[in-house]
Amino acid sequence: MLRLALSVLGIFASATPAGAWANHGLLTMEAFAALPAGTLPATVRVEALDAFLAVDPEGLAKELEIVEEELRVTAHYIPERPKALKLDAKAPDAASRRETFLRALRLHPGAKLALAIQSLEKPGAQSGARAALLLDAVSLIPHSTVIARPQFLALTPGESVQTELVLASASDEPDFGQDLGLFTDNGTEHGKTYGFGTQPFGNPAYEFSSAAPFHMGFHHERHILMKAAPFLQRTFSELRLAQCLALARFALKSGHPYWGFRFAGWGLHYAQDLAQPYHAAVFPGRSTLALLWVSVLDLIGRPKAKAEAIQIVNNRHLALENYVYTHLAPLLEKPEAEARNDWAVSALRDTRVDASLPGWKAGYEREEITKRSYEAATRIDEILLRYLPARIVEDPDYIFGETERAVSIAKVIAEGPPAADHAMAEATAATLRLVGAHTRQFVRAVVRP
C-alpha cells in the first residue's frame, strides 16, 4: 500500500512548466559580467548548422559515442540510446545530416535551431540593426505558454555577433520545445523510437509536461520517497549536460566557435534549471506523511486534495520565477552604473562562491547543483508562504498567470512591509549567487577542458 500510495506522488514533480526561470538570458548575461576579461572572445562569426554538421561528421559521431559510453558508467539510470540512432556520418545531404544529428541527441526532430539572438543589451549598446523575429520562428512552444521573452533578432551567416549574446540567448533555447514528446506514451513517432520508455512522472497526454524530466533532478529527496517511488530517479538533465559540454568542446576545438558557444548556452540552461529549488525538491514544505495522505485520498477516489496540492506548488514555483524576472527585466533599461548596485545583479555577479566549488566534472550536477538547491527549497517555500498574499500561495483556486494576467511579484513585495522585501531579497539572492557560480563553472569547463 505504501508503494502504491507513493507512486502517484510523481505527479507533483510535473506540476510546473519545464522552465525553471522566466528568462535564462537575463541570468546568464549578469553572471558573465563577472568573468575576467579574455575568458571569452568578444565576438564570433555566425555559421549555419548545416555548415557545421558537414565539416567533420565522423568526428562528431565519435564524440557523441564517447558521451553515451561515459554515461553508462556515471549515470547508469539513463536509458541507453538505441543503436539505430547513432549519428550517420555518411548522411547524403543537409536535411539528412540535421535529422540524424537531432536523432542522435534524442531531441525533438522539429526543433527550430534558428539563427537568432535575444535583445538583451542595455540601452546604447545595440550592435547594428537586425530584423525582428516572431517566437514561432525560434520555438515550438505557442506564445500563450511563454511567460516572458525579450525580442528575438535574426542573424545572418558570416556576420559577427557578441559571444555573450550567443551564450545568453542559447541558454533559453531548451525551453523552446527541444525536449517535448520524447517518451513512448507521448503519442509521437520520435517518442516511440528514442528509448526513454514511458514518461516517469506527470501526465503523458499533456504535451508540455513531457519536458519536465529533462529539466529536473531529484537526487537528494527524502530516502523513503525515493525508495518507494524510484521513478523519480528517472530524470535526464545529466544526459543533456554531458551532451552539451561535449558538443561545445568539439565545436570549439574543430574551429566552429559560434556553435561551440551556442551548445554551451544549451548546457547553461539545464545547469540553471537544476539550481532552481523547485526543480530539485518534489514538494518543499510538505512532510512525507502529508504527501502520503494526499495520495491515499486520491487512491480511494477523492482526488481533490491532490489537485489542490499540485496547484499550490505550481503557484509558488511560478511566483518565485516571476519575482526574479519582474525584478531583473527593468534593469535592462538602466545604465550599468545604476544596475550593478542592485541586489540581484550583485548576487549573480558574486564570484566568492566560485572559489568554494570544484571544477566541473561528472556528477557535478548531483553533488553541487541539486544538493544546494534542494537544501534551499524549504527556506524559499517558507518565505513565499509567509510574505506573499495567501491568494497566491495558499488558494488552490488561484491559477498563477491566469487569475491575474499581469501580476508582478516584485511589485507585490515592494508594496508590502519592509520585512517582506528584505526576506525575499535575501533568500532569492542566495539562490542567484549559486546560479551565477554554476553558470561560470560550466563555461570554464567549456573553454578550459
CSV table of C-alpha atoms in Angstrom, one decimal:
chain,number,residue,atom,x,y,z
A,1,MET,CA,0.0,0.0,0.0
A,2,LEU,CA,2.9,2.4,0.8
A,3,ARG,CA,4.5,1.8,-2.6
A,4,LEU,CA,1.1,2.2,-4.3
A,5,ALA,CA,0.3,5.4,-2.4
A,6,LEU,CA,3.7,7.0,-3.1
A,7,SER,CA,3.6,6.0,-6.7
A,8,VAL,CA,1.2,8.8,-7.5
A,9,LEU,CA,3.5,11.4,-6.0
A,10,GLY,CA,5.4,11.8,-9.2
A,11,ILE,CA,2.6,14.0,-10.4
A,12,PHE,CA,3.9,16.7,-8.1
A,13,ALA,CA,7.1,16.8,-10.0
A,14,SER,CA,5.4,17.8,-13.2
A,15,ALA,CA,3.0,20.4,-11.7
A,16,THR,CA,5.1,23.2,-13.1
A,17,PRO,CA,6.3,24.0,-16.6
A,18,ALA,CA,9.7,22.6,-17.5
A,19,GLY,CA,11.3,26.1,-17.5
A,20,ALA,CA,12.8,26.9,-14.1
A,21,TRP,CA,13.2,30.7,-14.8
A,22,ALA,CA,11.1,33.0,-16.9
A,23,ASN,CA,14.1,34.1,-18.9
A,24,HIS,CA,17.5,32.4,-18.6
A,25,GLY,CA,19.2,35.0,-20.8
A,26,LEU,CA,18.9,37.7,-18.1
A,27,LEU,CA,20.6,35.4,-15.6
A,28,THR,CA,23.3,34.5,-18.0
A,29,MET,CA,24.2,38.0,-19.0
A,30,GLU,CA,24.6,39.1,-15.4
A,31,ALA,CA,26.6,36.0,-14.5
A,32,PHE,CA,29.0,36.7,-17.4
A,33,ALA,CA,29.6,40.2,-16.3
A,34,ALA,CA,31.8,38.9,-13.5
A,35,LEU,CA,34.0,36.8,-15.9
A,36,PRO,CA,37.6,38.0,-16.1
A,37,ALA,CA,38.4,39.8,-19.4
A,38,GLY,CA,39.6,37.5,-22.0
A,39,THR,CA,37.7,34.4,-20.7
A,40,LEU,CA,35.5,34.6,-23.8
A,41,PRO,CA,36.2,36.0,-27.3
A,42,ALA,CA,34.5,39.3,-27.8
A,43,THR,CA,32.7,38.1,-31.0
A,44,VAL,CA,32.1,35.0,-33.1
A,45,ARG,CA,31.2,34.6,-36.7
A,46,VAL,CA,27.7,33.2,-37.2
A,47,GLU,CA,27.5,29.9,-39.0
A,48,ALA,CA,24.6,27.8,-40.3
A,49,LEU,CA,24.0,24.5,-38.5
A,50,ASP,CA,24.2,22.7,-41.9
A,51,ALA,CA,27.7,24.0,-42.5
A,52,PHE,CA,28.9,22.9,-39.0
A,53,LEU,CA,27.4,19.4,-39.4
A,54,ALA,CA,29.0,18.9,-42.9
A,55,VAL,CA,32.7,19.6,-41.8
A,56,ASP,CA,33.6,16.6,-39.7
A,57,PRO,CA,30.6,14.2,-39.3
A,58,GLU,CA,32.8,11.3,-38.4
A,59,GLY,CA,34.5,13.2,-35.6
A,60,LEU,CA,31.1,14.4,-34.3
A,61,ALA,CA,29.7,10.9,-34.4
A,62,LYS,CA,32.7,9.6,-32.4
A,63,GLU,CA,32.3,12.4,-29.8
A,64,LEU,CA,28.6,11.5,-29.3
A,65,GLU,CA,29.5,7.8,-28.9
A,66,ILE,CA,32.0,8.7,-26.2
A,67,VAL,CA,29.3,10.6,-24.3
A,68,GLU,CA,27.0,7.6,-24.4
A,69,GLU,CA,29.7,5.3,-23.2
A,70,GLU,CA,30.7,7.5,-20.3
A,71,LEU,CA,27.0,7.8,-19.2
A,72,ARG,CA,26.8,4.1,-18.9
A,73,VAL,CA,29.3,4.5,-16.0
A,74,THR,CA,28.4,7.8,-14.5
A,75,ALA,CA,24.6,7.8,-14.9
A,76,HIS,CA,23.5,4.2,-15.5
A,77,TYR,CA,19.9,5.0,-14.8
A,78,ILE,CA,19.7,6.9,-18.1
A,79,PRO,CA,18.4,4.5,-20.8
A,80,GLU,CA,20.9,3.6,-23.4
A,81,ARG,CA,20.4,5.2,-26.8
A,82,PRO,CA,19.2,2.7,-29.4
A,83,LYS,CA,22.0,1.8,-31.8
A,84,ALA,CA,19.8,2.8,-34.8
A,85,LEU,CA,20.0,6.4,-33.6
A,86,LYS,CA,23.8,6.7,-33.9
A,87,LEU,CA,24.7,9.7,-35.9
A,88,ASP,CA,25.1,8.7,-39.6
A,89,ALA,CA,28.4,10.2,-40.7
A,90,LYS,CA,27.6,9.4,-44.3
A,91,ALA,CA,24.2,11.3,-44.5
A,92,PRO,CA,24.0,12.5,-48.1
A,93,ASP,CA,22.5,16.0,-47.7
A,94,ALA,CA,21.9,18.8,-45.3
A,95,ALA,CA,18.4,17.7,-44.4
A,96,SER,CA,19.6,14.2,-43.6
A,97,ARG,CA,22.5,15.5,-41.6
A,98,ARG,CA,20.2,17.6,-39.5
A,99,GLU,CA,17.8,14.7,-39.0
A,100,THR,CA,20.5,12.3,-37.9
A,101,PHE,CA,22.0,14.9,-35.6
A,102,LEU,CA,18.8,15.5,-33.7
A,103,ARG,CA,18.0,11.8,-33.5
A,104,ALA,CA,21.5,11.1,-32.2
A,105,LEU,CA,20.9,13.6,-29.4
A,106,ARG,CA,17.3,12.4,-28.9
A,107,LEU,CA,15.8,15.9,-29.4
A,108,HIS,CA,12.5,16.8,-30.9
A,109,PRO,CA,13.0,16.3,-34.7
A,110,GLY,CA,11.2,19.6,-35.4
A,111,ALA,CA,13.4,21.7,-33.2
A,112,LYS,CA,13.8,25.1,-34.9
A,113,LEU,CA,17.5,25.9,-34.1
A,114,ALA,CA,17.1,29.2,-35.8
A,115,LEU,CA,19.9,31.7,-36.2
A,116,ALA,CA,18.7,34.3,-33.7
A,117,ILE,CA,19.6,36.2,-30.6
A,118,GLN,CA,17.5,37.9,-27.9
A,119,SER,CA,17.6,41.6,-27.5
A,120,LEU,CA,19.4,41.6,-24.1
A,121,GLU,CA,21.8,44.5,-24.4
A,122,LYS,CA,21.5,47.7,-22.4
A,123,PRO,CA,20.5,51.0,-24.0
A,124,GLY,CA,23.1,52.4,-26.3
A,125,ALA,CA,24.9,49.0,-26.7
A,126,GLN,CA,22.9,47.6,-29.6
A,127,SER,CA,25.2,46.4,-32.3
A,128,GLY,CA,23.6,47.0,-35.6
A,129,ALA,CA,20.1,46.8,-36.9
A,130,ARG,CA,18.7,43.3,-37.2
A,131,ALA,CA,15.3,42.0,-38.3
A,132,ALA,CA,12.9,41.1,-35.6
A,133,LEU,CA,11.5,37.5,-35.4
A,134,LEU,CA,8.3,36.2,-34.0
A,135,LEU,CA,8.6,33.5,-31.3
A,136,ASP,CA,7.2,31.0,-33.8
A,137,ALA,CA,10.4,31.3,-35.8
A,138,VAL,CA,12.5,30.1,-32.9
A,139,SER,CA,10.2,28.0,-30.8
A,140,LEU,CA,7.8,25.0,-30.9
A,141,ILE,CA,6.0,26.4,-27.8
A,142,PRO,CA,3.0,28.6,-28.5
A,143,HIS,CA,3.1,32.3,-27.5
A,144,SER,CA,0.4,31.8,-24.8
A,145,THR,CA,2.6,29.4,-22.8
A,146,VAL,CA,5.7,31.7,-22.7
A,147,ILE,CA,5.9,33.9,-19.6
A,148,ALA,CA,8.4,36.5,-20.7
A,149,ARG,CA,10.8,36.9,-23.6
A,150,PRO,CA,12.6,39.9,-25.0
A,151,GLN,CA,12.5,40.4,-28.7
A,152,PHE,CA,14.2,37.9,-31.0
A,153,LEU,CA,16.5,39.2,-33.7
A,154,ALA,CA,17.6,37.4,-36.8
A,155,LEU,CA,21.3,36.5,-37.5
A,156,THR,CA,22.9,36.0,-40.9
A,157,PRO,CA,25.7,33.5,-41.6
A,158,GLY,CA,29.0,35.3,-41.8
A,159,GLU,CA,28.2,38.3,-39.6
A,160,SER,CA,29.9,38.9,-36.3
A,161,VAL,CA,27.9,38.8,-33.1
A,162,GLN,CA,28.8,39.3,-29.4
A,163,THR,CA,29.8,36.0,-27.9
A,164,GLU,CA,27.9,36.7,-24.6
A,165,LEU,CA,24.7,37.3,-26.6
A,166,VAL,CA,25.1,33.9,-28.3
A,167,LEU,CA,25.5,32.2,-24.9
A,168,ALA,CA,22.8,34.1,-23.2
A,169,SER,CA,20.2,33.7,-26.0
A,170,ALA,CA,21.0,30.0,-26.3
A,171,SER,CA,20.6,29.5,-22.5
A,172,ASP,CA,16.9,30.0,-23.1
A,173,GLU,CA,16.6,27.7,-26.1
A,174,PRO,CA,15.9,24.3,-24.4
A,175,ASP,CA,12.6,25.8,-23.3
A,176,PHE,CA,11.6,26.2,-26.9
A,177,GLY,CA,10.4,22.6,-27.3
A,178,GLN,CA,13.6,20.5,-27.9
A,179,ASP,CA,12.6,18.1,-25.1
A,180,LEU,CA,8.9,17.6,-26.0
A,181,GLY,CA,7.3,14.3,-26.7
A,182,LEU,CA,10.3,12.1,-26.2
A,183,PHE,CA,8.6,9.2,-24.3
A,184,THR,CA,6.8,6.2,-25.7
A,185,ASP,CA,3.4,7.2,-24.3
A,186,ASN,CA,3.5,10.8,-25.6
A,187,GLY,CA,1.8,9.9,-28.8
A,188,THR,CA,4.7,11.0,-31.0
A,189,GLU,CA,6.7,8.9,-33.6
A,190,HIS,CA,10.0,10.0,-32.2
A,191,GLY,CA,9.0,9.1,-28.7
A,192,LYS,CA,8.4,5.5,-29.8
A,193,THR,CA,12.0,5.2,-31.1
A,194,TYR,CA,14.1,7.2,-28.6
A,195,GLY,CA,14.4,4.5,-25.9
A,196,PHE,CA,13.4,6.6,-22.9
A,197,GLY,CA,10.5,4.4,-22.1
A,198,THR,CA,7.3,5.7,-20.6
A,199,GLN,CA,7.1,9.2,-19.1
A,200,PRO,CA,8.3,8.7,-15.5
A,201,PHE,CA,6.0,11.3,-13.9
A,202,GLY,CA,3.3,13.7,-14.9
A,203,ASN,CA,0.5,13.4,-17.4
A,204,PRO,CA,1.9,12.0,-20.7
A,205,ALA,CA,-1.1,13.4,-22.6
A,206,TYR,CA,-0.2,16.9,-21.6
A,207,GLU,CA,2.5,17.9,-24.1
A,208,PHE,CA,4.5,20.4,-22.0
A,209,SER,CA,4.8,18.1,-19.0
A,210,SER,CA,6.9,15.7,-21.1
A,211,ALA,CA,9.9,18.0,-21.0
A,212,ALA,CA,10.0,18.1,-17.2
A,213,PRO,CA,12.2,15.0,-16.6
A,214,PHE,CA,14.9,16.6,-18.7
A,215,HIS,CA,15.0,19.8,-16.6
A,216,MET,CA,14.8,18.4,-13.0
A,217,GLY,CA,16.9,16.3,-10.7
A,218,PHE,CA,15.6,14.8,-7.5
A,219,HIS,CA,19.0,13.4,-6.4
A,220,HIS,CA,18.7,14.5,-2.7
A,221,GLU,CA,15.0,13.9,-2.0
A,222,ARG,CA,13.9,12.0,1.1
A,223,HIS,CA,15.1,8.4,1.2
A,224,ILE,CA,11.7,6.9,1.9
A,225,LEU,CA,10.2,8.9,-1.0
A,226,MET,CA,12.8,7.8,-3.5
A,227,LYS,CA,12.8,4.2,-2.2
A,228,ALA,CA,9.0,3.9,-2.6
A,229,ALA,CA,8.9,5.9,-5.8
A,230,PRO,CA,12.0,5.0,-7.8
A,231,PHE,CA,10.7,6.5,-11.0
A,232,LEU,CA,11.5,9.9,-9.5
A,233,GLN,CA,15.2,9.0,-10.2
A,234,ARG,CA,14.4,8.9,-13.9
A,235,THR,CA,15.5,12.5,-14.7
A,236,PHE,CA,17.7,13.2,-17.7
A,237,SER,CA,19.3,16.6,-17.1
A,238,GLU,CA,22.7,14.8,-16.7
A,239,LEU,CA,22.3,13.4,-20.2
A,240,ARG,CA,21.7,16.9,-21.6
A,241,LEU,CA,24.6,18.5,-19.7
A,242,ALA,CA,27.0,15.8,-20.9
A,243,GLN,CA,25.9,16.2,-24.5
A,244,CYS,CA,26.1,20.0,-24.4
A,245,LEU,CA,29.5,20.0,-22.8
A,246,ALA,CA,30.9,17.5,-25.4
A,247,LEU,CA,29.3,19.3,-28.3
A,248,ALA,CA,30.6,22.7,-27.1
A,249,ARG,CA,34.2,21.4,-26.7
A,250,PHE,CA,34.1,19.6,-30.0
A,251,ALA,CA,32.8,22.6,-31.9
A,252,LEU,CA,35.4,25.0,-30.4
A,253,LYS,CA,38.3,22.5,-30.9
A,254,SER,CA,37.3,22.0,-34.5
A,255,GLY,CA,37.1,25.7,-35.3
A,256,HIS,CA,33.4,26.5,-35.0
A,257,PRO,CA,33.1,29.0,-32.2
A,258,TYR,CA,29.5,30.1,-32.9
A,259,TRP,CA,28.2,26.6,-32.4
A,260,GLY,CA,30.6,25.9,-29.6
A,261,PHE,CA,29.1,28.8,-27.6
A,262,ARG,CA,25.6,28.0,-28.8
A,263,PHE,CA,25.8,24.5,-27.5
A,264,ALA,CA,27.4,25.8,-24.3
A,265,GLY,CA,24.4,28.0,-23.9
A,266,TRP,CA,22.1,25.0,-24.0
A,267,GLY,CA,24.1,23.4,-21.2
A,268,LEU,CA,23.8,26.6,-19.1
A,269,HIS,CA,20.0,26.2,-19.3
A,270,TYR,CA,20.0,22.8,-17.7
A,271,ALA,CA,22.5,23.8,-15.1
A,272,GLN,CA,20.4,26.9,-14.2
A,273,ASP,CA,17.3,24.8,-14.1
A,274,LEU,CA,18.7,22.4,-11.5
A,275,ALA,CA,19.7,25.4,-9.4
A,276,GLN,CA,16.0,26.4,-9.1
A,277,PRO,CA,14.9,24.9,-5.7
A,278,TYR,CA,11.5,23.7,-7.1
A,279,HIS,CA,13.4,21.6,-9.7
A,280,ALA,CA,15.3,19.7,-7.0
A,281,ALA,CA,12.6,19.1,-4.5
A,282,VAL,CA,9.3,17.3,-5.3
A,283,PHE,CA,7.2,19.3,-2.9
A,284,PRO,CA,9.1,21.5,-0.4
A,285,GLY,CA,7.3,22.4,2.7
A,286,ARG,CA,5.2,19.3,2.8
A,287,SER,CA,6.1,16.4,5.1
A,288,THR,CA,6.2,12.8,3.8
A,289,LEU,CA,3.1,12.0,5.8
A,290,ALA,CA,1.2,14.9,4.3
A,291,LEU,CA,2.1,13.7,0.8
A,292,LEU,CA,1.1,10.2,1.7
A,293,TRP,CA,-2.2,11.3,3.0
A,294,VAL,CA,-3.0,13.2,-0.2
A,295,SER,CA,-2.0,10.2,-2.2
A,296,VAL,CA,-4.2,7.8,-0.2
A,297,LEU,CA,-7.2,10.2,-0.7
A,298,ASP,CA,-6.6,10.1,-4.4
A,299,LEU,CA,-6.4,6.3,-4.5
A,300,ILE,CA,-9.7,5.9,-2.7
A,301,GLY,CA,-11.5,8.2,-5.2
A,302,ARG,CA,-11.0,11.6,-3.6
A,303,PRO,CA,-8.7,13.5,-6.0
A,304,LYS,CA,-9.5,17.0,-4.9
A,305,ALA,CA,-6.7,17.2,-2.3
A,306,LYS,CA,-4.1,16.1,-4.8
A,307,ALA,CA,-5.3,18.6,-7.4
A,308,GLU,CA,-5.2,21.4,-4.9
A,309,ALA,CA,-1.7,20.5,-3.7
A,310,ILE,CA,-0.5,20.5,-7.3
A,311,GLN,CA,-1.9,23.9,-8.0
A,312,ILE,CA,-0.4,25.4,-4.8
A,313,VAL,CA,3.1,24.2,-5.5
A,314,ASN,CA,2.7,25.3,-9.1
A,315,ASN,CA,1.8,28.8,-8.0
A,316,ARG,CA,4.7,29.0,-5.6
A,317,HIS,CA,7.2,27.8,-8.3
A,318,LEU,CA,5.9,30.4,-10.8
A,319,ALA,CA,5.8,33.1,-8.1
A,320,LEU,CA,9.5,32.7,-7.5
A,321,GLU,CA,10.5,32.8,-11.1
A,322,ASN,CA,8.1,35.8,-11.7
A,323,TYR,CA,9.7,37.6,-8.8
A,324,VAL,CA,13.2,37.1,-10.3
A,325,TYR,CA,12.1,38.1,-13.8
A,326,THR,CA,10.0,41.1,-12.8
A,327,HIS,CA,12.9,42.4,-10.7
A,328,LEU,CA,15.6,41.8,-13.3
A,329,ALA,CA,13.9,42.8,-16.6
A,330,PRO,CA,13.5,46.5,-15.8
A,331,LEU,CA,17.3,46.7,-15.1
A,332,LEU,CA,17.9,46.2,-18.9
A,333,GLU,CA,16.7,49.7,-19.3
A,334,LYS,CA,19.0,51.2,-16.7
A,335,PRO,CA,22.6,52.3,-17.1
A,336,GLU,CA,25.3,49.8,-16.0
A,337,ALA,CA,26.4,52.2,-13.2
A,338,GLU,CA,22.9,52.0,-11.7
A,339,ALA,CA,22.2,48.3,-12.4
A,340,ARG,CA,25.4,47.0,-10.8
A,341,ASN,CA,24.3,48.1,-7.3
A,342,ASP,CA,21.1,46.1,-7.4
A,343,TRP,CA,21.0,43.1,-5.0
A,344,ALA,CA,20.0,40.6,-7.7
A,345,VAL,CA,22.7,41.7,-10.1
A,346,SER,CA,25.2,41.7,-7.3
A,347,ALA,CA,24.3,38.2,-6.4
A,348,LEU,CA,24.6,36.9,-9.9
A,349,ARG,CA,28.0,38.6,-10.3
A,350,ASP,CA,29.3,37.5,-6.9
A,351,THR,CA,32.4,35.3,-7.6
A,352,ARG,CA,33.1,34.4,-4.0
A,353,VAL,CA,31.1,31.2,-4.3
A,354,ASP,CA,33.1,30.2,-7.3
A,355,ALA,CA,36.2,29.6,-5.3
A,356,SER,CA,34.3,27.1,-3.0
A,357,LEU,CA,33.2,25.0,-5.9
A,358,PRO,CA,35.2,22.2,-7.5
A,359,GLY,CA,35.8,22.2,-11.3
A,360,TRP,CA,33.0,20.8,-13.5
A,361,LYS,CA,33.2,17.0,-13.7
A,362,ALA,CA,30.9,14.0,-13.9
A,363,GLY,CA,28.4,14.2,-11.0
A,364,TYR,CA,28.8,17.9,-10.5
A,365,GLU,CA,25.1,18.5,-11.1
A,366,ARG,CA,24.2,16.0,-8.4
A,367,GLU,CA,26.8,16.8,-5.8
A,368,GLU,CA,27.0,20.5,-6.2
A,369,ILE,CA,23.9,22.0,-8.0
A,370,THR,CA,20.9,19.9,-6.9
A,371,LYS,CA,22.3,19.3,-3.4
A,372,ARG,CA,22.5,23.0,-2.8
A,373,SER,CA,19.2,23.9,-4.5
A,374,TYR,CA,17.4,21.1,-2.5
A,375,GLU,CA,18.8,22.4,0.7
A,376,ALA,CA,17.4,25.9,-0.2
A,377,ALA,CA,14.0,24.7,-1.2
A,378,THR,CA,12.3,24.6,2.2
A,379,ARG,CA,13.5,28.1,3.2
A,380,ILE,CA,12.4,29.6,-0.1
A,381,ASP,CA,9.0,27.9,0.3
A,382,GLU,CA,8.6,29.3,3.8
A,383,ILE,CA,9.5,32.8,2.7
A,384,LEU,CA,6.9,32.7,-0.1
A,385,LEU,CA,4.3,31.4,2.2
A,386,ARG,CA,5.0,34.0,4.9
A,387,TYR,CA,5.2,37.1,2.8
A,388,LEU,CA,3.1,36.7,-0.4
A,389,PRO,CA,-0.6,37.1,-0.3
A,390,ALA,CA,-2.5,34.0,0.7
A,391,ARG,CA,-4.5,34.0,-2.6
A,392,ILE,CA,-1.2,33.4,-4.5
A,393,VAL,CA,0.5,30.8,-2.3
A,394,GLU,CA,-2.4,29.1,-0.5
A,395,ASP,CA,-5.5,29.3,-2.6
A,396,PRO,CA,-5.9,26.3,-5.0
A,397,ASP,CA,-8.5,28.2,-7.0
A,398,TYR,CA,-5.8,30.8,-7.9
A,399,ILE,CA,-4.1,29.9,-11.2
A,400,PHE,CA,-0.8,31.8,-11.5
A,401,GLY,CA,-0.7,33.8,-14.7
A,402,GLU,CA,-4.4,33.4,-15.5
A,403,THR,CA,-6.3,34.6,-12.4
A,404,GLU,CA,-4.2,37.8,-12.6
A,405,ARG,CA,-2.8,38.2,-16.1
A,406,ALA,CA,-0.2,40.9,-15.4
A,407,VAL,CA,0.8,40.2,-11.8
A,408,SER,CA,4.3,41.3,-10.8
A,409,ILE,CA,5.6,39.6,-7.7
A,410,ALA,CA,8.4,42.1,-7.4
A,411,LYS,CA,5.8,44.9,-7.3
A,412,VAL,CA,3.7,42.9,-4.8
A,413,ILE,CA,6.7,42.6,-2.5
A,414,ALA,CA,7.8,46.2,-2.9
A,415,GLU,CA,4.4,47.4,-1.9
A,416,GLY,CA,4.4,45.2,1.2
A,417,PRO,CA,6.2,45.6,4.6
A,418,PRO,CA,9.9,46.2,4.6
A,419,ALA,CA,10.4,42.8,6.3
A,420,ALA,CA,9.0,41.1,3.2
A,421,ASP,CA,11.3,42.9,0.8
A,422,HIS,CA,14.3,42.1,2.9
A,423,ALA,CA,13.4,38.4,3.4
A,424,MET,CA,12.6,37.7,-0.2
A,425,ALA,CA,15.7,39.5,-1.5
A,426,GLU,CA,17.9,37.7,1.0
A,427,ALA,CA,16.6,34.2,0.2
A,428,THR,CA,16.5,34.7,-3.5
A,429,ALA,CA,20.0,36.3,-3.6
A,430,ALA,CA,21.4,33.1,-2.0
A,431,THR,CA,19.9,31.1,-4.9
A,432,LEU,CA,21.1,33.6,-7.5
A,433,ARG,CA,24.6,33.5,-6.2
A,434,LEU,CA,24.7,29.8,-6.9
A,435,VAL,CA,23.1,30.3,-10.3
A,436,GLY,CA,25.8,32.7,-11.3
A,437,ALA,CA,28.6,30.5,-9.9
A,438,HIS,CA,27.4,27.3,-11.7
A,439,THR,CA,27.0,29.3,-14.9
A,440,ARG,CA,30.6,30.4,-14.8
A,441,GLN,CA,31.8,27.0,-13.8
A,442,PHE,CA,30.2,25.4,-16.8
A,443,VAL,CA,31.6,28.0,-19.2
A,444,ARG,CA,35.1,27.5,-17.7
A,445,ALA,CA,34.7,23.7,-18.3
A,446,VAL,CA,33.9,24.5,-22.0
A,447,VAL,CA,36.8,26.9,-22.7
A,448,ARG,CA,39.4,25.2,-20.4
A,449,PRO,CA,38.8,21.5,-20.7
